[in-house]
PDB file of C-alpha atoms in Angstrom:
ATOM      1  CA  UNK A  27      14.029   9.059 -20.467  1.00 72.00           C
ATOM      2  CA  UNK A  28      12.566   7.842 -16.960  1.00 79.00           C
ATOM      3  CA  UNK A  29      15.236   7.379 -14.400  1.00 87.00           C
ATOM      4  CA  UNK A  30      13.963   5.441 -11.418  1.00 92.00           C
ATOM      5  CA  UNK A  31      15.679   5.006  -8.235  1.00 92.00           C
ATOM      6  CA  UNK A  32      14.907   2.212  -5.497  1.00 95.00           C
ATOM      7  CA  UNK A  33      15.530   2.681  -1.361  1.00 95.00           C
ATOM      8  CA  UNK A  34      14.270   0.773   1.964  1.00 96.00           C
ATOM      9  CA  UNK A  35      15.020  -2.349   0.925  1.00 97.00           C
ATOM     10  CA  UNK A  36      16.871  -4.162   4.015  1.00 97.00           C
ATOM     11  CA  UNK A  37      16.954  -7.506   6.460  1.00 98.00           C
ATOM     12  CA  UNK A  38      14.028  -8.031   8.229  1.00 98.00           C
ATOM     13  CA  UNK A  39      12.171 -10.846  10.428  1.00 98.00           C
ATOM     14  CA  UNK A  40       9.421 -12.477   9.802  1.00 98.00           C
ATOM     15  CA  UNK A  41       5.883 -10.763  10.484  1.00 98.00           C
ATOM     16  CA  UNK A  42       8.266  -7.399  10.566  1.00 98.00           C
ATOM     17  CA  UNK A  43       7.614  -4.471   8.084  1.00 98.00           C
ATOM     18  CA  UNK A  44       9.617  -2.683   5.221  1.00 98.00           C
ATOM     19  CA  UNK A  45       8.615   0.617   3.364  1.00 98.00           C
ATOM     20  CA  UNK A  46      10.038   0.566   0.173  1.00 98.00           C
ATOM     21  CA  UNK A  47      10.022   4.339  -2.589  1.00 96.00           C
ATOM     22  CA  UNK A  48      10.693   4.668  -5.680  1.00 94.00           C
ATOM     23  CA  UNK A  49      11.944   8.350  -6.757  1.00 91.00           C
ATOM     24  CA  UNK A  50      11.083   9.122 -10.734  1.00 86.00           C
ATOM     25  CA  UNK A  51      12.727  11.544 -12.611  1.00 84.00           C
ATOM     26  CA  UNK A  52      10.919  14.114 -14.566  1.00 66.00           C
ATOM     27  CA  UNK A  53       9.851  13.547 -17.813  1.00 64.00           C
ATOM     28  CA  UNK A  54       8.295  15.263 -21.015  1.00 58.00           C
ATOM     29  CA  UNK A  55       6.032  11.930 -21.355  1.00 67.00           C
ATOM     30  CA  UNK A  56       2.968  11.049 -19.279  1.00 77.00           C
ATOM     31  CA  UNK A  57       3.826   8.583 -17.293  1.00 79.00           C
ATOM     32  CA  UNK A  58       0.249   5.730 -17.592  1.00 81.00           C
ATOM     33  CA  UNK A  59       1.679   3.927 -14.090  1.00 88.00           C
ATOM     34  CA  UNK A  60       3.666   2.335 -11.914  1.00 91.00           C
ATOM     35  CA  UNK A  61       4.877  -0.786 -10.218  1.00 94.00           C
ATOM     36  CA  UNK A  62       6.807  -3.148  -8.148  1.00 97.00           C
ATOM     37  CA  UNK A  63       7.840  -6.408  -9.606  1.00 98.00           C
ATOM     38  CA  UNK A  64      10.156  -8.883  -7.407  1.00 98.00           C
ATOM     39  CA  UNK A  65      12.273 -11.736  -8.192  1.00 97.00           C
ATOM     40  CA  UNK A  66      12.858 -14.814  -5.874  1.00 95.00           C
ATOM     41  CA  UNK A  67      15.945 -16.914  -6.382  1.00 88.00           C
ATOM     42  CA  UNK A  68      15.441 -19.573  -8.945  1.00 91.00           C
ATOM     43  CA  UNK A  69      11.824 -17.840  -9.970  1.00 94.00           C
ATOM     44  CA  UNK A  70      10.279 -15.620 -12.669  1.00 95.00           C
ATOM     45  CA  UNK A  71       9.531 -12.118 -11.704  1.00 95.00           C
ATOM     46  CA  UNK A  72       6.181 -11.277 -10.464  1.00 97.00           C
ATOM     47  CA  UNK A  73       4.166  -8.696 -10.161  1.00 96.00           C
ATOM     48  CA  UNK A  74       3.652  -7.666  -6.635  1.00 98.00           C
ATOM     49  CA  UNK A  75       1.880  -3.937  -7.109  1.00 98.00           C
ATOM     50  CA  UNK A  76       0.928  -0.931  -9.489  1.00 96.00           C
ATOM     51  CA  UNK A  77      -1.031   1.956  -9.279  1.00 94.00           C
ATOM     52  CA  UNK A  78      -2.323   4.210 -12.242  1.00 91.00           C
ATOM     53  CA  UNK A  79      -2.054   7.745 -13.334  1.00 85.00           C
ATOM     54  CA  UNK A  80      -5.528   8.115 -11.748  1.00 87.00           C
ATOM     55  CA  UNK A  81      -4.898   5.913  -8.440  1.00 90.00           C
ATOM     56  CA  UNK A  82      -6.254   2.696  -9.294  1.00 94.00           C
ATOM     57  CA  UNK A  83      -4.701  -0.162  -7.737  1.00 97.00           C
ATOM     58  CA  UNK A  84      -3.477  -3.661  -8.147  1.00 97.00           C
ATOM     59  CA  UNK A  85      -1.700  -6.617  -6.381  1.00 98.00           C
ATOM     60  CA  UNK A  86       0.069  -9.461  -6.379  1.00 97.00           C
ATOM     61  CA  UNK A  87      -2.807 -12.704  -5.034  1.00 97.00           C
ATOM     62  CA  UNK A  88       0.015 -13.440  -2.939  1.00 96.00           C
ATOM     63  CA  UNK A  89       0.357 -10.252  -1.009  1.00 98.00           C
ATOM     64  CA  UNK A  90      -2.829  -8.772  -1.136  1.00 97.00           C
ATOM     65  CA  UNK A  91      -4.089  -7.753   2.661  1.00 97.00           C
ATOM     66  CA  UNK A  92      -0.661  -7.079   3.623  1.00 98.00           C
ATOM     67  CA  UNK A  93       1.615  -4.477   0.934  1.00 98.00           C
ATOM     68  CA  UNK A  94      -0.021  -0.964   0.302  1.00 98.00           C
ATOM     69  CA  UNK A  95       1.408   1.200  -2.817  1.00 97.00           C
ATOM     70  CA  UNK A  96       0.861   4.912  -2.739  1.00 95.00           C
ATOM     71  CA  UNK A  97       2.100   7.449  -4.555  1.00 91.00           C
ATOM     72  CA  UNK A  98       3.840  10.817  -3.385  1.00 85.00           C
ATOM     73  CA  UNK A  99       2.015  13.218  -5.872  1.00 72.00           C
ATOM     74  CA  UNK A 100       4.673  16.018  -4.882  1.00 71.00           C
ATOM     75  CA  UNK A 101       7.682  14.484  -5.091  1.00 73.00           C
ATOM     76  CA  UNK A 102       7.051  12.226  -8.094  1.00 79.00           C
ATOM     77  CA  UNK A 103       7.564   9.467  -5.974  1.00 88.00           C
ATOM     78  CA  UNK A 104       5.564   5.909  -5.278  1.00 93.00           C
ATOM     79  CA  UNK A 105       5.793   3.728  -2.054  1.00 96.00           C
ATOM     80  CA  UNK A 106       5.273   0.187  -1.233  1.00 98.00           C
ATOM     81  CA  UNK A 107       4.043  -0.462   2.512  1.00 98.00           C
ATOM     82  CA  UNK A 108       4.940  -3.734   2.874  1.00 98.00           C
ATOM     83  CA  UNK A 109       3.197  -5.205   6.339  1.00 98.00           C
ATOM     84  CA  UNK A 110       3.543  -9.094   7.803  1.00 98.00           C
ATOM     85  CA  UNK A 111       6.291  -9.956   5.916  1.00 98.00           C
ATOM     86  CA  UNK A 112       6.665 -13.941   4.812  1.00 98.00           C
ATOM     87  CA  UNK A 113      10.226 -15.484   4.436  1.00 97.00           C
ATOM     88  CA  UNK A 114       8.737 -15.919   0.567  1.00 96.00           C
ATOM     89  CA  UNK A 115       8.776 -12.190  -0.167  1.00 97.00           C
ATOM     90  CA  UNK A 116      12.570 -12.792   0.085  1.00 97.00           C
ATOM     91  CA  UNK A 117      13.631 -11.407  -3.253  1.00 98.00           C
ATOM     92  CA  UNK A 118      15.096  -8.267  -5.500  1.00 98.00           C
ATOM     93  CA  UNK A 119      12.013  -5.607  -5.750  1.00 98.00           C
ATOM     94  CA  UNK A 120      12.293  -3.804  -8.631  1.00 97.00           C
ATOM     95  CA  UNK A 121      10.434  -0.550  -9.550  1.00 96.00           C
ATOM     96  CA  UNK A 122       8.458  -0.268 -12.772  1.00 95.00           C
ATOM     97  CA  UNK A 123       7.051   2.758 -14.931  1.00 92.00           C
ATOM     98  CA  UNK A 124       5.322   2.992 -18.185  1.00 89.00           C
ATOM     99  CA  UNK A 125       4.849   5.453 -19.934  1.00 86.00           C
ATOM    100  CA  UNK A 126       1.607   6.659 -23.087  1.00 84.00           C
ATOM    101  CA  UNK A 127       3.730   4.917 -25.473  1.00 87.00           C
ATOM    102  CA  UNK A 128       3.817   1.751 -23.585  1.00 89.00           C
ATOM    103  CA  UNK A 129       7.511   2.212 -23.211  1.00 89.00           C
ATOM    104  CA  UNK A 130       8.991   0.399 -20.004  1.00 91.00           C
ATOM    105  CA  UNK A 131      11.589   1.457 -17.476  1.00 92.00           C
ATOM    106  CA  UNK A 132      13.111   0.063 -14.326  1.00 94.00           C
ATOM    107  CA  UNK A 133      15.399   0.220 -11.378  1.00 95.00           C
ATOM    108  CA  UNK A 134      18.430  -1.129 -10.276  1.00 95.00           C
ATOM    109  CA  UNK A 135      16.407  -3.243  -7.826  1.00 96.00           C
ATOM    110  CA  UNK A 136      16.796  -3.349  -3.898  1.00 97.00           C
ATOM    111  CA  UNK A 137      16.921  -6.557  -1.611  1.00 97.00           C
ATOM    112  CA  UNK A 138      14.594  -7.793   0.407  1.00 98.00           C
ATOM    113  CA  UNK A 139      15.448 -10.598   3.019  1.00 98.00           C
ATOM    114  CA  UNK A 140      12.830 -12.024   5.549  1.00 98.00           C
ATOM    115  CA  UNK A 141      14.417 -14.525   8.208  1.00 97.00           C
ATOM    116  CA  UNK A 142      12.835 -17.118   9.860  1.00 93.00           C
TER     117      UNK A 142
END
């Protein structure tokens, strides 16, 4: 199994800047990629970021120009560079992997809170 842990998550003003990393245990299976998904009071989850096996990228429409993923090839570990931060990125960030059997895990989640 995949354990992922969350960190950086915190309180933050508007236009301010939060890195968030996500630590991934070791595992037997390949893992295809990763992600960061939030969830905004009284909304779906989205998909803010993932990056591949092979460093290809995606975002969010929302936050593209202003979060960065990146992965830490040596410690196992991905990052989310999150820049001009909006009072809507207010939410619970949650860190996604999947692995070559299309088998899903995720963190606990960390907060994010943007004031006005």
């Amino acid at each position: 199994q995949v354990q992922l842990v969350e960190s950086g998550g915190g309180l933050v003003q508007a236009g301010g800047s939060l890195r968030l990393s996500c630590a991934a245990s070791r595992s037997s299976f390949s893992i295809n990629h990763m992600g960061w998904y939030r969830q905004a009071p009284g909304k779906q989850r989205e998909l803010v970021a993932s990056i591949t096996s092979v460093g290809r990228t995606a975002y969010g429409d929302s936050v593209k120009g202003r979060f960065t993923i990146s992965k830490d090839y040596a410690n196992n570990t991905v990052h989310l560079q999150m820049n001009s931060l909006k009072p809507e990125d207010t939410g619970v960030y949650y860190c996604n992997a999947e692995n070559e059997y299309y088998v899903n895990f995720w963190g606990q989640g960390t907060q994010v809170t943007v004031s006005s």
